[in-house]
Short mmCIF file of C-alpha atoms (C1' of nucleotides) and ligand atoms in Angstrom, two decimals:
data_model
loop_
_atom_site.label_atom_id
_atom_site.label_comp_id
_atom_site.label_asym_id
_atom_site.label_seq_id
_atom_site.Cartn_x
_atom_site.Cartn_y
_atom_site.Cartn_z
CA MET A 1 12.56 5.34 13.30
CA SER A 2 12.53 9.15 13.23
CA TYR A 3 15.89 10.89 13.20
CA SER A 4 16.92 14.43 13.98
CA ARG A 5 18.83 16.24 11.29
CA GLU A 6 22.01 15.73 13.27
CA ALA A 7 21.41 12.02 13.76
CA MET A 8 20.76 11.71 10.03
CA VAL A 9 24.02 13.47 9.21
CA GLU A 10 25.78 11.02 11.52
CA LEU A 11 24.04 8.05 9.92
CA LEU A 12 25.19 9.07 6.44
CA ARG A 13 28.73 9.86 7.62
CA LYS A 14 28.96 6.49 9.35
CA HIS A 15 28.26 4.88 5.98
CA GLY A 16 30.87 7.00 4.20
CA ILE A 17 28.34 9.25 2.51
CA SER A 18 28.73 13.04 2.36
CA PRO A 19 25.57 14.52 3.81
CA THR A 20 24.41 16.86 1.08
CA HIS A 21 21.14 18.70 1.25
CA GLN A 22 19.43 16.42 -1.31
CA ARG A 23 20.68 13.24 0.33
CA LEU A 24 19.39 14.38 3.69
CA GLU A 25 15.99 15.15 2.20
CA ILE A 26 15.81 11.72 0.59
CA ALA A 27 17.03 10.01 3.75
CA HIS A 28 14.37 11.89 5.67
CA VAL A 29 11.65 10.66 3.32
CA LEU A 30 12.90 7.09 3.70
CA PHE A 31 13.59 6.94 7.42
CA SER A 32 10.75 9.04 8.75
CA ARG A 33 8.30 6.32 7.73
CA CYS A 34 8.48 2.54 7.80
CA GLU A 35 7.13 2.01 4.31
CA HIS A 36 8.20 0.44 1.06
CA LEU A 37 8.38 3.28 -1.42
CA SER A 38 9.08 3.36 -5.15
CA ALA A 39 11.63 5.77 -6.65
CA ASP A 40 8.78 7.68 -8.19
CA ARG A 41 7.05 8.19 -4.89
CA ILE A 42 10.30 9.11 -3.14
CA LEU A 43 10.89 11.75 -5.81
CA ALA A 44 7.41 13.16 -5.26
CA LEU A 45 7.68 13.15 -1.48
CA THR A 46 11.12 14.75 -1.56
CA ASN A 47 9.84 17.63 -3.66
CA GLU A 48 6.53 17.99 -1.85
CA ARG A 49 7.30 21.30 -0.19
CA PHE A 50 9.97 22.69 -2.51
CA ALA A 51 11.05 21.16 -5.79
CA GLU A 52 14.76 20.94 -5.20
CA THR A 53 15.84 17.42 -6.09
CA SER A 54 16.04 15.97 -9.59
CA LYS A 55 15.07 12.51 -10.75
CA ALA A 56 18.74 11.71 -11.51
CA THR A 57 19.74 12.58 -7.97
CA VAL A 58 16.98 10.43 -6.49
CA TYR A 59 18.13 7.43 -8.50
CA ASN A 60 21.82 8.16 -7.80
CA THR A 61 21.09 8.45 -4.10
CA LEU A 62 18.92 5.35 -3.85
CA ASN A 63 21.61 3.30 -5.60
CA LEU A 64 24.27 4.81 -3.33
CA PHE A 65 22.24 4.11 -0.18
CA ARG A 66 21.63 0.55 -1.39
CA ASP A 67 25.32 -0.05 -2.20
CA ARG A 68 26.35 1.28 1.20
CA GLY A 69 23.82 -0.88 2.99
CA LEU A 70 21.58 1.90 4.27
CA ILE A 71 18.50 0.59 2.51
CA ARG A 72 17.56 -2.48 0.51
CA GLU A 73 15.54 -3.19 -2.59
CA VAL A 74 12.35 -5.23 -2.51
CA ILE A 75 11.62 -7.02 -5.79
CA VAL A 76 7.99 -8.07 -5.89
CA ASP A 77 6.43 -6.03 -8.67
CA PRO A 78 7.81 -6.40 -12.18
CA LYS A 79 6.96 -2.76 -12.84
CA ARG A 80 9.12 -1.06 -10.21
CA VAL A 81 11.57 -1.52 -7.40
CA PHE A 82 10.59 -0.66 -3.83
CA TYR A 83 13.06 0.65 -1.28
CA ASP A 84 13.06 -0.60 2.26
CA PRO A 85 14.68 1.42 5.06
CA ASN A 86 14.79 -1.75 7.14
CA THR A 87 17.92 -3.69 6.22
CA GLN A 88 17.52 -6.29 8.97
CA PRO A 89 16.63 -9.70 7.55
CA HIS A 90 12.86 -9.93 7.30
CA HIS A 91 10.18 -11.01 4.84
CA HIS A 92 7.23 -9.51 3.04
CA LEU A 93 3.52 -9.90 2.61
CA TYR A 94 2.50 -8.62 -0.79
CA ASN A 95 -1.12 -7.75 -1.52
CA VAL A 96 -1.36 -8.40 -5.26
CA ASP A 97 -4.63 -6.47 -5.53
CA THR A 98 -3.51 -3.24 -3.92
CA GLY A 99 0.27 -3.48 -4.25
CA GLU A 100 0.61 -3.00 -0.49
CA ILE A 101 3.76 -4.46 1.05
CA THR A 102 3.90 -5.40 4.74
CA ASP A 103 6.78 -6.73 6.81
CA ILE A 104 6.99 -10.18 8.32
CA ALA A 105 9.51 -10.36 11.16
CA ALA A 106 12.48 -12.59 10.38
CA ASP A 107 12.01 -14.67 13.52
CA ALA A 108 8.32 -15.23 12.80
CA LEU A 109 9.16 -17.52 9.89
CA GLU A 110 11.24 -20.62 10.27
CA ILE A 111 12.77 -21.96 7.08
CA SER A 112 14.49 -25.32 7.18
CA GLY A 113 15.96 -27.57 4.55
CA MET A 114 18.10 -25.06 2.69
CA PRO A 115 19.82 -26.83 -0.18
CA ALA A 116 23.60 -27.17 -0.03
CA LEU A 117 25.19 -24.55 -2.26
CA PRO A 118 27.70 -25.32 -5.00
CA PRO A 119 31.21 -24.91 -3.54
CA GLY A 120 32.51 -21.35 -3.63
CA MET A 121 29.01 -19.92 -3.40
CA VAL A 122 27.56 -18.01 -0.48
CA THR A 123 24.02 -17.04 0.33
CA GLU A 124 23.51 -13.32 0.05
CA GLY A 125 19.99 -13.43 1.41
CA VAL A 126 16.74 -15.34 1.54
CA ASP A 127 13.62 -13.47 0.54
CA VAL A 128 10.21 -14.86 1.31
CA ILE A 129 7.29 -13.18 -0.40
CA VAL A 130 3.81 -14.22 0.66
CA ARG A 131 1.44 -13.08 -2.06
CA ILE A 132 -2.08 -12.53 -0.77
CA ARG A 133 -5.33 -11.28 -2.25
CA ALA A 134 -8.94 -10.63 -1.29
CA LEU A 135 -11.56 -13.40 -1.20
CA MET B 1 8.72 -32.37 -20.33
CA SER B 2 8.79 -32.70 -24.14
CA TYR B 3 5.44 -32.80 -25.90
CA SER B 4 4.42 -33.92 -29.34
CA ARG B 5 2.59 -31.39 -31.46
CA GLU B 6 -0.65 -33.22 -30.76
CA ALA B 7 -0.11 -33.33 -27.02
CA MET B 8 0.66 -29.61 -27.09
CA VAL B 9 -2.56 -28.87 -28.97
CA GLU B 10 -4.41 -30.87 -26.33
CA LEU B 11 -2.66 -29.04 -23.51
CA LEU B 12 -3.69 -25.64 -24.91
CA ARG B 13 -7.27 -26.78 -25.61
CA LYS B 14 -7.56 -28.16 -22.09
CA HIS B 15 -6.78 -24.65 -20.83
CA GLY B 16 -9.31 -23.04 -23.15
CA ILE B 17 -6.72 -21.67 -25.55
CA SER B 18 -7.09 -21.90 -29.33
CA PRO B 19 -3.96 -23.58 -30.61
CA THR B 20 -2.74 -21.14 -33.23
CA HIS B 21 0.55 -21.62 -35.00
CA GLN B 22 2.31 -18.89 -33.00
CA ARG B 23 1.03 -20.15 -29.68
CA LEU B 24 2.22 -23.64 -30.43
CA GLU B 25 5.66 -22.33 -31.33
CA ILE B 26 5.87 -20.37 -28.11
CA ALA B 27 4.55 -23.28 -26.06
CA HIS B 28 7.16 -25.48 -27.68
CA VAL B 29 9.94 -23.08 -26.71
CA LEU B 30 8.67 -23.01 -23.12
CA PHE B 31 7.87 -26.67 -22.58
CA SER B 32 10.70 -28.30 -24.47
CA ARG B 33 13.15 -27.03 -21.86
CA CYS B 34 12.96 -26.67 -18.09
CA GLU B 35 14.39 -23.18 -17.96
CA HIS B 36 13.39 -19.75 -16.77
CA LEU B 37 13.29 -17.60 -19.88
CA SER B 38 12.69 -13.89 -20.40
CA ALA B 39 10.19 -12.62 -22.99
CA ASP B 40 13.09 -11.37 -25.05
CA ARG B 41 14.74 -14.76 -25.14
CA ILE B 42 11.45 -16.50 -25.89
CA LEU B 43 10.95 -14.14 -28.82
CA ALA B 44 14.42 -14.93 -30.14
CA LEU B 45 14.05 -18.70 -29.69
CA THR B 46 10.62 -18.69 -31.32
CA ASN B 47 11.96 -16.96 -34.40
CA GLU B 48 15.21 -18.89 -34.52
CA ARG B 49 14.39 -20.90 -37.64
CA PHE B 50 11.79 -18.69 -39.29
CA ALA B 51 10.82 -15.22 -38.13
CA GLU B 52 7.11 -15.67 -37.88
CA THR B 53 6.03 -14.35 -34.50
CA SER B 54 5.92 -10.71 -33.45
CA LYS B 55 6.92 -9.19 -30.14
CA ALA B 56 3.26 -8.25 -29.47
CA THR B 57 2.17 -11.85 -29.92
CA VAL B 58 4.88 -13.16 -27.62
CA TYR B 59 3.77 -10.79 -24.86
CA ASN B 60 0.06 -11.48 -25.54
CA THR B 61 0.69 -15.20 -25.41
CA LEU B 62 2.83 -15.16 -22.29
CA ASN B 63 0.17 -13.14 -20.47
CA LEU B 64 -2.51 -15.49 -21.73
CA PHE B 65 -0.58 -18.60 -20.68
CA ARG B 66 0.03 -17.00 -17.28
CA ASP B 67 -3.63 -16.05 -16.81
CA ARG B 68 -4.74 -19.55 -17.76
CA GLY B 69 -2.26 -21.17 -15.38
CA LEU B 70 -0.04 -22.79 -17.99
CA ILE B 71 3.07 -20.97 -16.86
CA ARG B 72 4.04 -18.65 -14.03
CA GLU B 73 6.13 -15.54 -13.67
CA VAL B 74 9.29 -15.44 -11.61
CA ILE B 75 10.06 -11.98 -10.21
CA VAL B 76 13.69 -11.83 -9.14
CA ASP B 77 15.31 -9.32 -11.46
CA PRO B 78 13.97 -5.77 -11.56
CA LYS B 79 14.90 -5.57 -15.23
CA ARG B 80 12.73 -8.35 -16.63
CA VAL B 81 10.21 -11.04 -15.87
CA PHE B 82 11.11 -14.70 -16.29
CA TYR B 83 8.60 -17.33 -17.31
CA ASP B 84 8.52 -20.71 -15.66
CA PRO B 85 6.83 -23.67 -17.35
CA ASN B 86 6.66 -25.38 -13.97
CA THR B 87 3.52 -24.19 -12.18
CA GLN B 88 3.85 -26.63 -9.30
CA PRO B 89 4.73 -24.85 -6.05
CA HIS B 90 8.50 -24.64 -5.80
CA HIS B 91 11.21 -22.11 -4.99
CA HIS B 92 14.23 -20.54 -6.63
CA LEU B 93 17.92 -20.15 -6.25
CA TYR B 94 19.04 -16.94 -7.92
CA ASN B 95 22.68 -16.37 -8.80
CA VAL B 96 22.97 -12.60 -8.62
CA ASP B 97 26.28 -12.61 -10.52
CA THR B 98 25.18 -14.60 -13.54
CA GLY B 99 21.41 -14.18 -13.40
CA GLU B 100 20.99 -17.96 -13.42
CA ILE B 101 17.79 -19.26 -11.84
CA THR B 102 17.56 -22.81 -10.47
CA ASP B 103 14.63 -24.63 -8.95
CA ILE B 104 14.35 -25.73 -5.34
CA ALA B 105 11.77 -28.48 -4.87
CA ALA B 106 8.79 -27.39 -2.78
CA ASP B 107 9.17 -30.27 -0.34
CA ALA B 108 12.87 -29.54 0.18
CA LEU B 109 12.04 -26.36 2.10
CA GLU B 110 9.94 -26.35 5.21
CA ILE B 111 8.42 -22.99 6.12
CA SER B 112 6.67 -22.66 9.44
CA GLY B 113 5.20 -19.75 11.33
CA MET B 114 3.13 -18.18 8.58
CA PRO B 115 1.42 -15.07 9.94
CA ALA B 116 -2.36 -15.12 10.25
CA LEU B 117 -3.88 -13.22 7.33
CA PRO B 118 -6.37 -10.38 7.73
CA PRO B 119 -9.88 -11.82 7.43
CA GLY B 120 -11.12 -12.15 3.85
CA MET B 121 -7.61 -12.60 2.53
CA VAL B 122 -6.17 -15.76 1.03
CA THR B 123 -2.63 -16.74 0.22
CA GLU B 124 -2.05 -16.90 -3.50
CA GLY B 125 1.44 -18.30 -3.15
CA VAL B 126 4.65 -18.24 -1.18
CA ASP B 127 7.83 -17.51 -3.10
CA VAL B 128 11.21 -18.14 -1.58
CA ILE B 129 14.17 -16.68 -3.42
CA VAL B 130 17.62 -17.67 -2.21
CA ARG B 131 20.04 -15.14 -3.63
CA ILE B 132 23.55 -16.55 -3.97
CA ARG B 133 26.85 -15.29 -5.33
CA ALA B 134 30.46 -16.39 -5.79
CA LEU B 135 33.02 -16.18 -3.00
"C1'" DG C 1 38.56 37.63 0.30
"C1'" DG C 2 39.64 35.19 -4.45
"C1'" DC C 3 41.11 30.50 -6.85
"C1'" DT C 4 41.28 25.72 -7.50
"C1'" DT C 5 39.55 21.33 -7.28
"C1'" DG C 6 36.70 17.58 -6.83
"C1'" DA C 7 32.46 15.86 -5.62
"C1'" DG C 8 27.51 16.36 -6.35
"C1'" DT C 9 23.49 17.85 -9.04
"C1'" DT C 10 20.89 18.56 -13.15
"C1'" DA C 11 18.12 18.65 -17.64
"C1'" DG C 12 17.32 16.17 -20.99
"C1'" DA C 13 18.67 12.53 -24.17
"C1'" DC C 14 18.64 7.75 -24.25
"C1'" DA C 15 17.63 2.61 -23.51
"C1'" DA C 16 14.92 -1.40 -22.50
"C1'" DA C 17 10.75 -3.77 -21.13
"C1'" DG C 18 6.28 -3.93 -21.99
"C1'" DT C 19 1.50 -2.16 -23.68
"C1'" DC C 20 -1.76 -0.45 -27.03
"C1'" DC C 21 -4.05 0.19 -31.41
"C1'" DA C 22 -6.16 -0.09 -35.84
"C1'" DA C 23 -5.49 -2.75 -39.88
"C1'" DT C 24 -5.12 -7.27 -41.45
"C1'" DC C 25 -5.13 -12.22 -41.27
"C1'" DT C 26 -6.59 -16.87 -39.39
"C1'" DT C 27 -9.50 -19.98 -37.07
"C1'" DT C 28 -13.65 -22.06 -36.35
"C1'" DA C 29 -18.72 -22.77 -36.11
"C1'" DG C 30 -22.36 -23.49 -38.97
"C1'" DC D 1 -17.51 -22.44 -48.07
"C1'" DT D 2 -18.63 -18.36 -45.45
"C1'" DA D 3 -18.88 -15.03 -42.02
"C1'" DA D 4 -18.14 -13.69 -37.44
"C1'" DA D 5 -15.10 -13.96 -33.83
"C1'" DG D 6 -10.68 -14.20 -32.48
"C1'" DA D 7 -5.60 -13.66 -33.23
"C1'" DT D 8 -1.58 -11.30 -35.14
"C1'" DT D 9 1.11 -7.37 -36.56
"C1'" DG D 10 4.19 -3.06 -37.08
"C1'" DG D 11 4.92 0.64 -35.01
"C1'" DA D 12 3.75 4.23 -31.84
"C1'" DC D 13 3.68 4.89 -27.11
"C1'" DT D 14 4.55 4.57 -21.91
"C1'" DT D 15 7.24 3.75 -17.96
"C1'" DT D 16 11.24 2.86 -15.28
"C1'" DG D 17 15.71 3.67 -15.02
"C1'" DT D 18 20.55 5.14 -16.83
"C1'" DC D 19 23.87 8.24 -18.87
"C1'" DT D 20 26.26 12.46 -20.07
"C1'" DA D 21 28.18 16.81 -20.23
"C1'" DA D 22 27.45 21.19 -18.25
"C1'" DC D 23 26.91 23.45 -14.15
"C1'" DT D 24 26.98 24.29 -8.94
"C1'" DC D 25 28.98 24.34 -4.71
"C1'" DA D 26 31.66 23.69 -0.66
"C1'" DA D 27 36.39 23.06 1.18
"C1'" DG D 28 41.13 24.03 1.30
"C1'" DC D 29 44.70 27.06 0.07
"C1'" DC D 30 46.92 31.41 -0.73
MN1 LIG E 1 18.23 -0.64 -9.86
MN1 LIG E 2 3.67 -8.48 -17.10
ZN1 LIG E 3 10.39 -4.57 4.57
ZN1 LIG E 4 11.09 -22.62 -11.42
#
DNA sequence: GGCTTGAGTTAGACAAAGTCCAATCTTTAG
DNA sequence: CTAAAGATTGGACTTTGTCTAACTCAAGCC
C-alpha cells in the first residue's frame, strides 16, 4: 500500500486530478497507512513536518478524492467522518469504546435476502458495521 | 405503535424515567409515528402546537431515551443523527438522494461469516445500511 | 525572459449540530 | 404542604465542516 512519489502522481493523474504538492502530501498520508483517519487527523499528519497545507485544502482534497473514487467515507461516528483509502467493497468492525475501526473482508461476510428495490433504484453500496465493546 | 397518555407514562416509568410533561411530548412525537427523525425535526414537531420544550431538553431527553434503551440512534448521514423508536434488531435502506430511511426486517437479511471477536469483546449490534439511489 | 490565464490554496468568516452551565422551575417523597 | 432532588432553560460555547474573496503559482504564449 506504499507508493513512490511517481506512482502517486500517476494514481492522481489516472483519476483526473492534477498532482499538486498539497494533494500529494495528503495522498501520502492516506495511502502510506491502511487506517481510517478523520479530516482532523489527516490535517495534523500532513503538517507534521512542515505546516504547509490549510484546513480548507484538506477538506477540498478529501471531497475531491471521494468524488473521484480514490477514497471512501466511513460513517460510524456521529461526530466525524473517517476516510478509507480502501475503496474495494468491505465492512467494518467498530469498537465503540475506543473508536477503533477495523476492516472485515468483503468475502468474509455473506449477506443474503436483500430486499427488492423500488423500480428505478440501484444499490450504491451495502455497509455492514459490527459494533463491539469490552466485556 | 400509538400509545395513550397513560400507557406512555407507564412506558417511561418502566424504563426508570420520570414522566415529565416535556418527556411525554417528545415520546409522543417519537412513538406516534414509525419514522426516523432528526433532533431538529423532533424539536419542531414537539413545539408544533405550543412552544414549550427547549432545544437542550430535546437533546437531554433523546440521550436519556437512548441510554435507557427506549430508542436507538441511526448513523447514516454525517450531518445529523436520526432517532429510531424501533429498538428491535433491524436494518436500514438509505436513499442517498432524498435522505429517506426505510426499515429492513431483521429476519429478511441473513448474515453469515461473522469474524471471531478478540477475547473479552462482545458484539453490541450489527448494522446493515443499504445505500440506494435513483437511476 | 515577461504576460496572461486558469486552477489551486488560503485565512478567516460562517453555519449547523450538539453540549454545557448556572439560574430557575417542577416533581415527588415524606 | 414542604423541601430536596431532579428537570428545564436561554444562551454561550465547541466542533466539524463549508464558503468566499484574495492571493499564489505553474503553464502556455509571445
Ligand atoms: Mn462531507
Ligand atoms: Mn449524540
Ligand atoms: Zn475500511
Ligand atoms: Zn429503523
